[in-house]
């Protein structure tokens, strides 16, 4: 048969049948026993996870028939298709999304050379196509039998994570173990999801910790979902089951642009009018600056249909970072939370907020900052822990952001924390305030004690004089219109008109364009 001749029809049919058999082998995985073992742990298979993540029937697999070429330690006798990772693309609500999913049934999802090469390829495709990348992680780390080749594979992933940062959204979903160097890839991505009792992340496991330090701890106690969601801040979202988690991933993707050259998806305004009044806000927020309230309820009243996707909900709870829509358009919201630590800024809150500002700025999401902050948290541990440089991260992030920026001062805005929370002096496009606002270097009590210290101490009735001076300071420097009179607040608004004012301001700023000075990159505080 010459090169130009076609094989007989019966041979072609045999080849096609062989192809379908190979595809079925790859789809089913190594064995039914391996699948049952996966389900016995309360986990779905990699393909079931992909089906939940993507629109039905949209997944297109890449390199399904790839197999490793390694030898030694019995590997040459075990060469399953896919090599333990499923890669490809599909759609979420009709928009292209790339995905790779570790298949724990094959080599425990461990990464070898062929496995890594498949991930490298799909990451390169996502960057080139300008589409989000989701990793479904369930692997045992580097494939020990392949030695340094496996480690080099991780290096290639880290390099691409960094290259894609701020270019396409990167989402890591932890659905099983992630130990050692493998944990650095999720840490380089924009969002990390975890499942309680099922997923763990740590650099060194419990056995190593006990051998080195003598500390005894379980895997979940060391690197479980609640630990990383509430203590370390590694996880942005935590869920009880995979189905709920993957539904939330889909929702998050619906709030993000495909890449840094696009705007976030907008929805029709719908049945929640942009000028809807917020009369309930007067009851939600006490005028007394010392009384706590739930800022989340304030935000739910302002945004479309009360829908709020809070990020890092369980970590640094004294500040809220959330994605929502106002008049159908996505907005990133930062807000002090008076329910926790009175809404002060501390090390963790500053880090949380700074990274969220950078995320929104990278992906063209306007920023709305809701201010009710008494200052930075005082204390030796904060100072020794580096509150100066950590607080400067938030300052740097805001000053560097070119997206539309609006701030609204509800009550307190004291000292350096007032400046850092996107004040007009650091570049906010518009600054509004409620009539209950108090903007000052510090609270009236503290200010009076400093300014009139000697006069109070030498008086016959120190408490009466102190009260008099506090009232005088409030009257002269802390009345609601002091900042407005000096042009540091653009308008003092009726709280009931908050949604209408913010909606109109965001619409006006939609075409904002701002350029930063030409540079390779800045040198932000670390």
mmCIF file of C-alpha atoms in Angstrom, residues 264-451:
data_model
loop_
_atom_site.group_PDB
_atom_site.id
_atom_site.type_symbol
_atom_site.label_atom_id
_atom_site.label_comp_id
_atom_site.label_asym_id
_atom_site.label_seq_id
_atom_site.Cartn_x
_atom_site.Cartn_y
_atom_site.Cartn_z
ATOM 1 C CA UNK A 264 -16.500 41.391 34.664
ATOM 2 C CA UNK A 265 -19.743 39.966 33.250
ATOM 3 C CA UNK A 266 -22.651 42.383 33.703
ATOM 4 C CA UNK A 267 -26.249 41.330 34.240
ATOM 5 C CA UNK A 268 -29.385 43.220 33.210
ATOM 6 C CA UNK A 269 -30.501 45.512 36.074
ATOM 7 C CA UNK A 270 -33.493 43.241 36.713
ATOM 8 C CA UNK A 271 -36.119 43.909 39.367
ATOM 9 C CA UNK A 272 -33.861 45.570 41.971
ATOM 10 C CA UNK A 273 -33.916 49.284 41.019
ATOM 11 C CA UNK A 274 -30.621 51.170 41.150
ATOM 12 C CA UNK A 275 -32.328 53.983 43.054
ATOM 13 C CA UNK A 276 -34.004 51.747 45.640
ATOM 14 C CA UNK A 277 -34.146 53.534 48.993
ATOM 15 C CA UNK A 278 -32.348 52.121 52.034
ATOM 16 C CA UNK A 279 -34.457 53.486 54.887
ATOM 17 C CA UNK A 280 -33.632 50.437 57.016
ATOM 18 C CA UNK A 281 -29.994 51.564 57.287
ATOM 19 C CA UNK A 282 -30.908 54.156 59.894
ATOM 20 C CA UNK A 283 -31.999 51.314 62.172
ATOM 21 C CA UNK A 284 -29.112 48.979 61.306
ATOM 22 C CA UNK A 285 -26.295 51.392 62.174
ATOM 23 C CA UNK A 286 -26.333 52.969 65.672
ATOM 24 C CA UNK A 287 -25.325 56.630 65.784
ATOM 25 C CA UNK A 288 -23.253 55.883 68.896
ATOM 26 C CA UNK A 289 -19.799 55.047 67.546
ATOM 27 C CA UNK A 290 -19.095 52.707 70.466
ATOM 28 C CA UNK A 291 -22.002 50.380 69.723
ATOM 29 C CA UNK A 292 -21.296 47.397 67.429
ATOM 30 C CA UNK A 293 -23.454 46.259 64.502
ATOM 31 C CA UNK A 294 -23.194 43.766 61.667
ATOM 32 C CA UNK A 295 -21.688 45.488 58.622
ATOM 33 C CA UNK A 296 -22.652 42.515 56.467
ATOM 34 C CA UNK A 297 -26.331 43.401 56.915
ATOM 35 C CA UNK A 298 -25.552 46.921 55.728
ATOM 36 C CA UNK A 299 -23.884 45.563 52.601
ATOM 37 C CA UNK A 300 -26.723 43.130 51.910
ATOM 38 C CA UNK A 301 -29.144 46.053 52.016
ATOM 39 C CA UNK A 302 -27.137 48.008 49.440
ATOM 40 C CA UNK A 303 -26.206 45.360 46.828
ATOM 41 C CA UNK A 304 -28.463 43.703 44.258
ATOM 42 C CA UNK A 305 -30.887 41.262 45.893
ATOM 43 C CA UNK A 306 -28.684 41.060 49.002
ATOM 44 C CA UNK A 307 -26.306 38.658 47.209
ATOM 45 C CA UNK A 308 -22.811 38.887 48.652
ATOM 46 C CA UNK A 309 -19.897 36.522 47.985
ATOM 47 C CA UNK A 310 -17.625 37.029 50.972
ATOM 48 C CA UNK A 311 -13.955 36.077 50.533
ATOM 49 C CA UNK A 312 -11.874 34.906 53.500
ATOM 50 C CA UNK A 313 -15.067 34.983 55.580
ATOM 51 C CA UNK A 314 -13.524 33.127 58.527
ATOM 52 C CA UNK A 315 -10.131 34.866 58.618
ATOM 53 C CA UNK A 316 -9.423 38.423 59.843
ATOM 54 C CA UNK A 317 -13.119 38.893 60.527
ATOM 55 C CA UNK A 318 -12.657 42.532 61.531
ATOM 56 C CA UNK A 319 -12.692 43.398 57.822
ATOM 57 C CA UNK A 320 -15.038 42.179 55.103
ATOM 58 C CA UNK A 321 -13.892 41.545 51.527
ATOM 59 C CA UNK A 322 -16.672 40.587 49.135
ATOM 60 C CA UNK A 323 -17.806 40.522 45.534
ATOM 61 C CA UNK A 324 -21.334 41.676 44.740
ATOM 62 C CA UNK A 325 -23.343 43.488 42.091
ATOM 63 C CA UNK A 326 -24.850 46.956 42.131
ATOM 64 C CA UNK A 327 -27.230 47.637 39.243
ATOM 65 C CA UNK A 328 -26.042 44.427 37.596
ATOM 66 C CA UNK A 329 -22.340 45.375 37.655
ATOM 67 C CA UNK A 330 -19.714 43.583 39.711
ATOM 68 C CA UNK A 331 -18.041 45.568 42.485
ATOM 69 C CA UNK A 332 -15.400 44.631 45.046
ATOM 70 C CA UNK A 333 -16.348 45.720 48.564
ATOM 71 C CA UNK A 334 -14.052 46.285 51.539
ATOM 72 C CA UNK A 335 -15.698 47.144 54.843
ATOM 73 C CA UNK A 336 -14.667 47.368 58.459
ATOM 74 C CA UNK A 337 -16.705 44.965 60.612
ATOM 75 C CA UNK A 338 -17.566 46.552 64.002
ATOM 76 C CA UNK A 339 -18.770 43.183 65.298
ATOM 77 C CA UNK A 340 -15.172 41.950 65.544
ATOM 78 C CA UNK A 341 -12.415 43.880 67.323
ATOM 79 C CA UNK A 342 -14.550 46.995 66.766
ATOM 80 C CA UNK A 343 -13.504 46.915 63.111
ATOM 81 C CA UNK A 344 -9.876 47.906 63.776
ATOM 82 C CA UNK A 345 -7.115 47.258 61.272
ATOM 83 C CA UNK A 346 -4.491 44.758 62.401
ATOM 84 C CA UNK A 347 -1.830 42.658 60.688
ATOM 85 C CA UNK A 348 -4.172 40.007 59.287
ATOM 86 C CA UNK A 349 -6.897 42.444 58.247
ATOM 87 C CA UNK A 350 -4.331 44.568 56.406
ATOM 88 C CA UNK A 351 -2.969 41.550 54.511
ATOM 89 C CA UNK A 352 -6.438 40.270 53.660
ATOM 90 C CA UNK A 353 -7.615 43.640 52.391
ATOM 91 C CA UNK A 354 -4.409 44.417 50.472
ATOM 92 C CA UNK A 355 -4.555 41.221 48.442
ATOM 93 C CA UNK A 356 -8.236 41.762 47.693
ATOM 94 C CA UNK A 357 -7.561 45.303 46.439
ATOM 95 C CA UNK A 358 -4.816 43.948 44.167
ATOM 96 C CA UNK A 359 -7.132 41.219 42.851
ATOM 97 C CA UNK A 360 -9.888 43.705 42.007
ATOM 98 C CA UNK A 361 -7.438 46.096 40.389
ATOM 99 C CA UNK A 362 -5.905 43.307 38.289
ATOM 100 C CA UNK A 363 -9.294 42.205 36.951
ATOM 101 C CA UNK A 364 -10.987 45.582 36.390
ATOM 102 C CA UNK A 365 -13.396 45.326 39.326
ATOM 103 C CA UNK A 366 -14.374 48.720 40.826
ATOM 104 C CA UNK A 367 -13.687 49.153 44.535
ATOM 105 C CA UNK A 368 -16.190 50.308 47.129
ATOM 106 C CA UNK A 369 -14.766 50.939 50.618
ATOM 107 C CA UNK A 370 -17.178 51.199 53.560
ATOM 108 C CA UNK A 371 -15.380 52.890 56.441
ATOM 109 C CA UNK A 372 -16.074 52.589 60.169
ATOM 110 C CA UNK A 373 -12.603 52.228 61.668
ATOM 111 C CA UNK A 374 -11.333 53.329 65.094
ATOM 112 C CA UNK A 375 -7.688 52.949 64.090
ATOM 113 C CA UNK A 376 -4.960 50.318 64.044
ATOM 114 C CA UNK A 377 -4.911 47.707 66.792
ATOM 115 C CA UNK A 378 -2.416 48.767 69.495
ATOM 116 C CA UNK A 379 -0.165 46.269 71.272
ATOM 117 C CA UNK A 380 3.337 44.904 71.577
ATOM 118 C CA UNK A 381 2.512 41.798 69.529
ATOM 119 C CA UNK A 382 1.210 43.952 66.665
ATOM 120 C CA UNK A 383 4.225 46.244 66.652
ATOM 121 C CA UNK A 384 6.706 43.379 66.936
ATOM 122 C CA UNK A 385 4.755 41.440 64.307
ATOM 123 C CA UNK A 386 5.307 44.240 61.808
ATOM 124 C CA UNK A 387 2.019 46.150 61.719
ATOM 125 C CA UNK A 388 3.901 49.007 60.042
ATOM 126 C CA UNK A 389 4.930 47.005 56.999
ATOM 127 C CA UNK A 390 1.714 44.946 56.918
ATOM 128 C CA UNK A 391 -0.446 48.062 57.138
ATOM 129 C CA UNK A 392 1.685 49.575 54.398
ATOM 130 C CA UNK A 393 0.669 46.679 52.125
ATOM 131 C CA UNK A 394 -2.914 47.922 52.152
ATOM 132 C CA UNK A 395 -1.794 51.504 51.630
ATOM 133 C CA UNK A 396 0.409 50.443 48.697
ATOM 134 C CA UNK A 397 -2.383 48.391 47.128
ATOM 135 C CA UNK A 398 -4.866 51.265 47.210
ATOM 136 C CA UNK A 399 -2.358 53.852 45.964
ATOM 137 C CA UNK A 400 -1.434 51.545 43.086
ATOM 138 C CA UNK A 401 -5.022 50.750 42.035
ATOM 139 C CA UNK A 402 -6.355 52.380 38.868
ATOM 140 C CA UNK A 403 -9.898 50.968 38.868
ATOM 141 C CA UNK A 404 -12.822 53.202 39.946
ATOM 142 C CA UNK A 405 -12.581 53.783 43.718
ATOM 143 C CA UNK A 406 -15.383 55.061 45.931
ATOM 144 C CA UNK A 407 -15.278 55.336 49.722
ATOM 145 C CA UNK A 408 -18.172 55.897 52.110
ATOM 146 C CA UNK A 409 -17.602 56.848 55.751
ATOM 147 C CA UNK A 410 -20.448 55.611 57.936
ATOM 148 C CA UNK A 411 -19.229 56.551 61.418
ATOM 149 C CA UNK A 412 -15.649 56.591 62.731
ATOM 150 C CA UNK A 413 -12.560 57.218 60.617
ATOM 151 C CA UNK A 414 -9.652 57.857 62.948
ATOM 152 C CA UNK A 415 -5.938 58.397 62.484
ATOM 153 C CA UNK A 416 -3.786 56.515 60.024
ATOM 154 C CA UNK A 417 -6.537 53.959 59.486
ATOM 155 C CA UNK A 418 -8.703 56.711 57.961
ATOM 156 C CA UNK A 419 -5.975 57.481 55.435
ATOM 157 C CA UNK A 420 -5.322 53.825 54.612
ATOM 158 C CA UNK A 421 -9.010 52.977 54.037
ATOM 159 C CA UNK A 422 -8.977 54.640 50.610
ATOM 160 C CA UNK A 423 -9.279 58.245 51.690
ATOM 161 C CA UNK A 424 -9.412 60.983 49.066
ATOM 162 C CA UNK A 425 -5.801 61.887 49.858
ATOM 163 C CA UNK A 426 -4.539 58.541 48.512
ATOM 164 C CA UNK A 427 -6.581 58.618 45.333
ATOM 165 C CA UNK A 428 -10.211 57.694 45.926
ATOM 166 C CA UNK A 429 -12.234 59.054 43.002
ATOM 167 C CA UNK A 430 -15.229 59.917 45.150
ATOM 168 C CA UNK A 431 -15.647 60.094 48.915
ATOM 169 C CA UNK A 432 -19.035 60.180 50.582
ATOM 170 C CA UNK A 433 -20.056 60.291 54.237
ATOM 171 C CA UNK A 434 -23.169 59.821 56.308
ATOM 172 C CA UNK A 435 -24.218 62.581 58.738
ATOM 173 C CA UNK A 436 -23.000 60.293 61.535
ATOM 174 C CA UNK A 437 -19.375 60.435 60.339
ATOM 175 C CA UNK A 438 -16.486 61.399 62.610
ATOM 176 C CA UNK A 439 -13.161 61.957 60.851
ATOM 177 C CA UNK A 440 -10.307 62.878 63.151
ATOM 178 C CA UNK A 441 -6.743 62.140 64.195
ATOM 179 C CA UNK A 442 -8.164 60.214 67.156
ATOM 180 C CA UNK A 443 -11.299 59.930 69.263
ATOM 181 C CA UNK A 444 -12.409 63.029 71.141
ATOM 182 C CA UNK A 445 -11.612 61.496 74.536
ATOM 183 C CA UNK A 446 -8.039 60.696 73.609
ATOM 184 C CA UNK A 447 -7.539 64.011 71.847
ATOM 185 C CA UNK A 448 -8.795 66.031 74.812
ATOM 186 C CA UNK A 449 -6.535 64.083 77.178
ATOM 187 C CA UNK A 450 -3.511 64.934 75.036
ATOM 188 C CA UNK A 451 -4.272 68.575 74.148
#
